[in-house]
PDB file of C-alpha atoms in Angstrom:
ATOM      1  CA  MET R 274      44.112 -32.429  29.402  1.00  0.00           C
ATOM      2  CA  ALA R 275      41.959 -28.778  29.041  1.00  0.00           C
ATOM      3  CA  GLU R 276      44.807 -27.809  26.136  1.00  0.00           C
ATOM      4  CA  GLN R 277      43.760 -30.956  24.540  1.00  0.00           C
ATOM      5  CA  GLU R 278      39.941 -30.667  24.740  1.00  0.00           C
ATOM      6  CA  GLY R 279      40.136 -26.693  24.049  1.00  0.00           C
ATOM      7  CA  VAL R 280      38.582 -25.772  27.311  1.00  0.00           C
ATOM      8  CA  ASP R 281      39.025 -22.058  28.534  1.00  0.00           C
ATOM      9  CA  ILE R 282      40.299 -21.754  32.162  1.00  0.00           C
ATOM     10  CA  ARG R 283      40.331 -18.504  33.950  1.00  0.00           C
ATOM     11  CA  LYS R 284      41.368 -17.764  37.604  1.00  0.00           C
ATOM     12  CA  TYR R 285      38.988 -14.511  39.183  1.00  0.00           C
ATOM     13  CA  SER R 286      40.302 -13.265  42.390  1.00  0.00           C
ATOM     14  CA  VAL R 287      36.419 -11.594  43.166  1.00  0.00           C
ATOM     15  CA  ILE R 288      33.417 -13.652  41.988  1.00  0.00           C
ATOM     16  CA  TYR R 289      31.346 -10.818  41.005  1.00  0.00           C
ATOM     17  CA  ASP R 290      33.885 -10.678  37.683  1.00  0.00           C
ATOM     18  CA  ALA R 291      33.393 -14.091  36.896  1.00  0.00           C
ATOM     19  CA  ILE R 292      29.254 -13.605  37.298  1.00  0.00           C
ATOM     20  CA  GLU R 293      29.844 -11.103  34.746  1.00  0.00           C
ATOM     21  CA  GLU R 294      31.413 -12.392  32.343  1.00  0.00           C
ATOM     22  CA  VAL R 295      29.666 -15.609  32.210  1.00  0.00           C
ATOM     23  CA  LYS R 296      26.591 -13.159  31.854  1.00  0.00           C
ATOM     24  CA  ALA R 297      27.742 -10.755  29.160  1.00  0.00           C
ATOM     25  CA  ALA R 298      28.695 -14.588  27.060  1.00  0.00           C
ATOM     26  CA  MET R 299      25.110 -15.510  27.355  1.00  0.00           C
ATOM     27  CA  GLU R 300      23.589 -12.554  26.599  1.00  0.00           C
ATOM     28  CA  GLY R 301      25.919 -12.479  23.510  1.00  0.00           C
ATOM     29  CA  MET R 302      24.806 -15.951  22.476  1.00  0.00           C
ATOM     30  CA  LEU R 303      20.949 -14.486  22.348  1.00  0.00           C
ATOM     31  CA  ALA R 304      20.004 -13.531  19.105  1.00  0.00           C
ATOM     32  CA  PRO R 305      18.560  -9.809  18.785  1.00  0.00           C
ATOM     33  CA  GLU R 306      15.213  -8.823  18.972  1.00  0.00           C
ATOM     34  CA  LEU R 307      13.757  -6.913  15.822  1.00  0.00           C
ATOM     35  CA  LYS R 308      11.429  -4.032  16.715  1.00  0.00           C
ATOM     36  CA  GLU R 309       9.434  -2.049  13.860  1.00  0.00           C
ATOM     37  CA  GLN R 310      10.274   1.788  14.471  1.00  0.00           C
ATOM     38  CA  ILE R 311       7.098   3.612  11.882  1.00  0.00           C
ATOM     39  CA  THR R 312       8.973   6.272  10.003  1.00  0.00           C
ATOM     40  CA  ALA R 313       6.011   7.697   7.694  1.00  0.00           C
ATOM     41  CA  THR R 314       2.635   7.534   7.094  1.00  0.00           C
ATOM     42  CA  ILE R 315       1.534   8.401   3.326  1.00  0.00           C
ATOM     43  CA  GLU R 316      -1.522   9.324   1.527  1.00  0.00           C
ATOM     44  CA  ILE R 317      -1.936   7.898  -2.358  1.00  0.00           C
ATOM     45  CA  ARG R 318      -3.678  10.848  -4.144  1.00  0.00           C
ATOM     46  CA  GLU R 319      -3.766   9.277  -7.715  1.00  0.00           C
ATOM     47  CA  VAL R 320      -2.685   5.519  -8.877  1.00  0.00           C
ATOM     48  CA  PHE R 321      -0.782   5.904 -12.534  1.00  0.00           C
ATOM     49  CA  ASN R 322      -0.243   2.869 -14.687  1.00  0.00           C
ATOM     50  CA  ILE R 323       3.695   3.496 -16.406  1.00  0.00           C
ATOM     51  CA  THR R 324       4.096   0.274 -18.658  1.00  0.00           C
ATOM     52  CA  LYS R 325       7.191  -1.443 -17.815  1.00  0.00           C
ATOM     53  CA  VAL R 326       7.261  -0.445 -14.173  1.00  0.00           C
ATOM     54  CA  GLY R 327       3.656  -1.121 -13.044  1.00  0.00           C
ATOM     55  CA  LEU R 328       1.926   0.663 -10.430  1.00  0.00           C
ATOM     56  CA  VAL R 329       3.198   4.442  -9.480  1.00  0.00           C
ATOM     57  CA  ALA R 330       1.609   6.290  -6.393  1.00  0.00           C
ATOM     58  CA  GLY R 331       1.381  10.002  -6.448  1.00  0.00           C
ATOM     59  CA  ALA R 332       1.140  10.862  -3.061  1.00  0.00           C
ATOM     60  CA  MET R 333       1.460  13.236   0.077  1.00  0.00           C
ATOM     61  CA  VAL R 334       3.552  12.499   3.126  1.00  0.00           C
ATOM     62  CA  LYS R 335       1.056  12.879   5.810  1.00  0.00           C
ATOM     63  CA  THR R 336       3.781  12.756   9.010  1.00  0.00           C
ATOM     64  CA  GLY R 337       7.492  11.731   9.637  1.00  0.00           C
ATOM     65  CA  LYS R 338      10.456  11.111   6.862  1.00  0.00           C
ATOM     66  CA  VAL R 339      10.072   8.481   4.281  1.00  0.00           C
ATOM     67  CA  LYS R 340      13.628   6.748   3.065  1.00  0.00           C
ATOM     68  CA  ARG R 341      14.244   4.665   0.027  1.00  0.00           C
ATOM     69  CA  SER R 342      15.164   1.672   2.246  1.00  0.00           C
ATOM     70  CA  ASP R 343      12.500   2.136   4.927  1.00  0.00           C
ATOM     71  CA  LYS R 344       9.803  -1.164   4.437  1.00  0.00           C
ATOM     72  CA  ALA R 345       6.432  -0.171   3.644  1.00  0.00           C
ATOM     73  CA  ARG R 346       2.384  -1.336   4.400  1.00  0.00           C
ATOM     74  CA  LEU R 347       0.036  -0.721   2.358  1.00  0.00           C
ATOM     75  CA  ILE R 348      -3.617  -0.099   4.291  1.00  0.00           C
ATOM     76  CA  ARG R 349      -6.983   0.191   3.073  1.00  0.00           C
ATOM     77  CA  ASP R 350      -9.684   1.164   5.343  1.00  0.00           C
ATOM     78  CA  GLY R 351      -7.300   0.095   8.343  1.00  0.00           C
ATOM     79  CA  ILE R 352      -6.479  -3.599   6.894  1.00  0.00           C
ATOM     80  CA  VAL R 353      -2.930  -4.126   5.683  1.00  0.00           C
ATOM     81  CA  ILE R 354      -3.005  -5.200   1.946  1.00  0.00           C
ATOM     82  CA  PHE R 355       0.715  -5.407   1.131  1.00  0.00           C
ATOM     83  CA  THR R 356       3.795  -5.388   3.127  1.00  0.00           C
ATOM     84  CA  GLY R 357       7.208  -4.899   0.959  1.00  0.00           C
ATOM     85  CA  ASN R 358       9.990  -2.842   0.213  1.00  0.00           C
ATOM     86  CA  ILE R 359       9.965   0.367  -1.965  1.00  0.00           C
ATOM     87  CA  ASN R 360      10.994  -0.007  -5.436  1.00  0.00           C
ATOM     88  CA  ALA R 361      11.231   3.335  -6.525  1.00  0.00           C
ATOM     89  CA  LEU R 362      11.079   6.873  -4.390  1.00  0.00           C
ATOM     90  CA  LYS R 363      10.735  10.212  -6.419  1.00  0.00           C
ATOM     91  CA  ARG R 364      10.587  13.682  -6.517  1.00  0.00           C
ATOM     92  CA  PHE R 365       9.296  15.192  -9.675  1.00  0.00           C
ATOM     93  CA  LYS R 366      11.644  13.425 -12.041  1.00  0.00           C
ATOM     94  CA  ASP R 367      14.686  12.985  -9.276  1.00  0.00           C
ATOM     95  CA  ASP R 368      15.130  10.000  -7.752  1.00  0.00           C
ATOM     96  CA  VAL R 369      15.487  11.044  -3.920  1.00  0.00           C
ATOM     97  CA  LYS R 370      16.750   9.116  -0.523  1.00  0.00           C
ATOM     98  CA  GLU R 371      14.405  10.690   0.950  1.00  0.00           C
ATOM     99  CA  VAL R 372      11.121  13.044   1.435  1.00  0.00           C
ATOM    100  CA  GLY R 373      10.048  15.156   4.402  1.00  0.00           C
ATOM    101  CA  THR R 374       6.610  15.844   5.769  1.00  0.00           C
ATOM    102  CA  ASN R 375       4.058  17.827   3.553  1.00  0.00           C
ATOM    103  CA  PHE R 376       5.809  17.187   0.413  1.00  0.00           C
ATOM    104  CA  GLU R 377       4.366  15.149  -2.825  1.00  0.00           C
ATOM    105  CA  CYS R 378       6.595  11.928  -3.980  1.00  0.00           C
ATOM    106  CA  GLY R 379       5.598   9.368  -6.654  1.00  0.00           C
ATOM    107  CA  ILE R 380       6.264   6.084  -5.057  1.00  0.00           C
ATOM    108  CA  SER R 381       6.002   2.747  -6.004  1.00  0.00           C
ATOM    109  CA  LEU R 382       6.469  -1.002  -4.122  1.00  0.00           C
ATOM    110  CA  VAL R 383       7.935  -3.941  -5.244  1.00  0.00           C
ATOM    111  CA  ASN R 384       5.289  -6.288  -6.439  1.00  0.00           C
ATOM    112  CA  CYS R 385       2.596  -4.530  -5.551  1.00  0.00           C
ATOM    113  CA  ASN R 386      -0.702  -4.466  -8.155  1.00  0.00           C
ATOM    114  CA  ASP R 387      -3.173  -2.984  -6.046  1.00  0.00           C
ATOM    115  CA  MET R 388      -2.681   0.587  -4.920  1.00  0.00           C
ATOM    116  CA  LYS R 389      -6.144   2.943  -4.854  1.00  0.00           C
ATOM    117  CA  VAL R 390      -6.776   6.516  -4.378  1.00  0.00           C
ATOM    118  CA  GLY R 391      -7.095   7.103  -0.946  1.00  0.00           C
ATOM    119  CA  ASP R 392      -5.124   3.970   0.422  1.00  0.00           C
ATOM    120  CA  MET R 393      -2.771   4.880   3.145  1.00  0.00           C
ATOM    121  CA  ILE R 394       1.138   3.932   3.077  1.00  0.00           C
ATOM    122  CA  GLU R 395       2.999   3.398   6.189  1.00  0.00           C
ATOM    123  CA  THR R 396       6.674   2.924   6.426  1.00  0.00           C
ATOM    124  CA  PHE R 397       8.863   1.675   8.693  1.00  0.00           C
ATOM    125  CA  GLU R 398      12.380   0.195   9.482  1.00  0.00           C
ATOM    126  CA  GLU R 399      13.048  -2.869  11.504  1.00  0.00           C
ATOM    127  CA  ILE R 400      15.630  -2.289  14.378  1.00  0.00           C
ATOM    128  CA  GLU R 401      17.931  -4.808  16.069  1.00  0.00           C
ATOM    129  CA  VAL R 402      17.277  -4.687  19.995  1.00  0.00           C
ATOM    130  CA  LYS R 403      20.249  -5.995  21.480  1.00  0.00           C
ATOM    131  CA  GLN R 404      18.592  -8.643  24.098  1.00  0.00           C
ATOM    132  CA  THR R 405      19.671  -8.564  28.165  1.00  0.00           C
ATOM    133  CA  LEU R 406      19.139 -11.339  30.861  1.00  0.00           C
TER     134      LEU R 406
END
């Protein structure tokens, strides 16, 4: 009957093994929790309007290391104006994967047309944390 219904039957000699296996199965069913880890803060020093591209910020990385794959939020006077993905990250005229602390870069954000001099960009990555019981 168990084979017909697809029921898994297991036998244990120690009850603790059964409890741990059920606990592990239940943890596997929990959705992972997303946590944000801030990777860099960037100060916008100049804003350029480039045709066919949009706004590009000439900026200085104040702390951390910004990566091309990070997400970003634009902050003006302590208020989050925009949250989205990084469109382009450049050093001089070269596309780069990351820019470290105290280096200048050019950065543009996807669908963001409201950058001003003095704004801050905070980049972050979302990390999946496995939940436990």
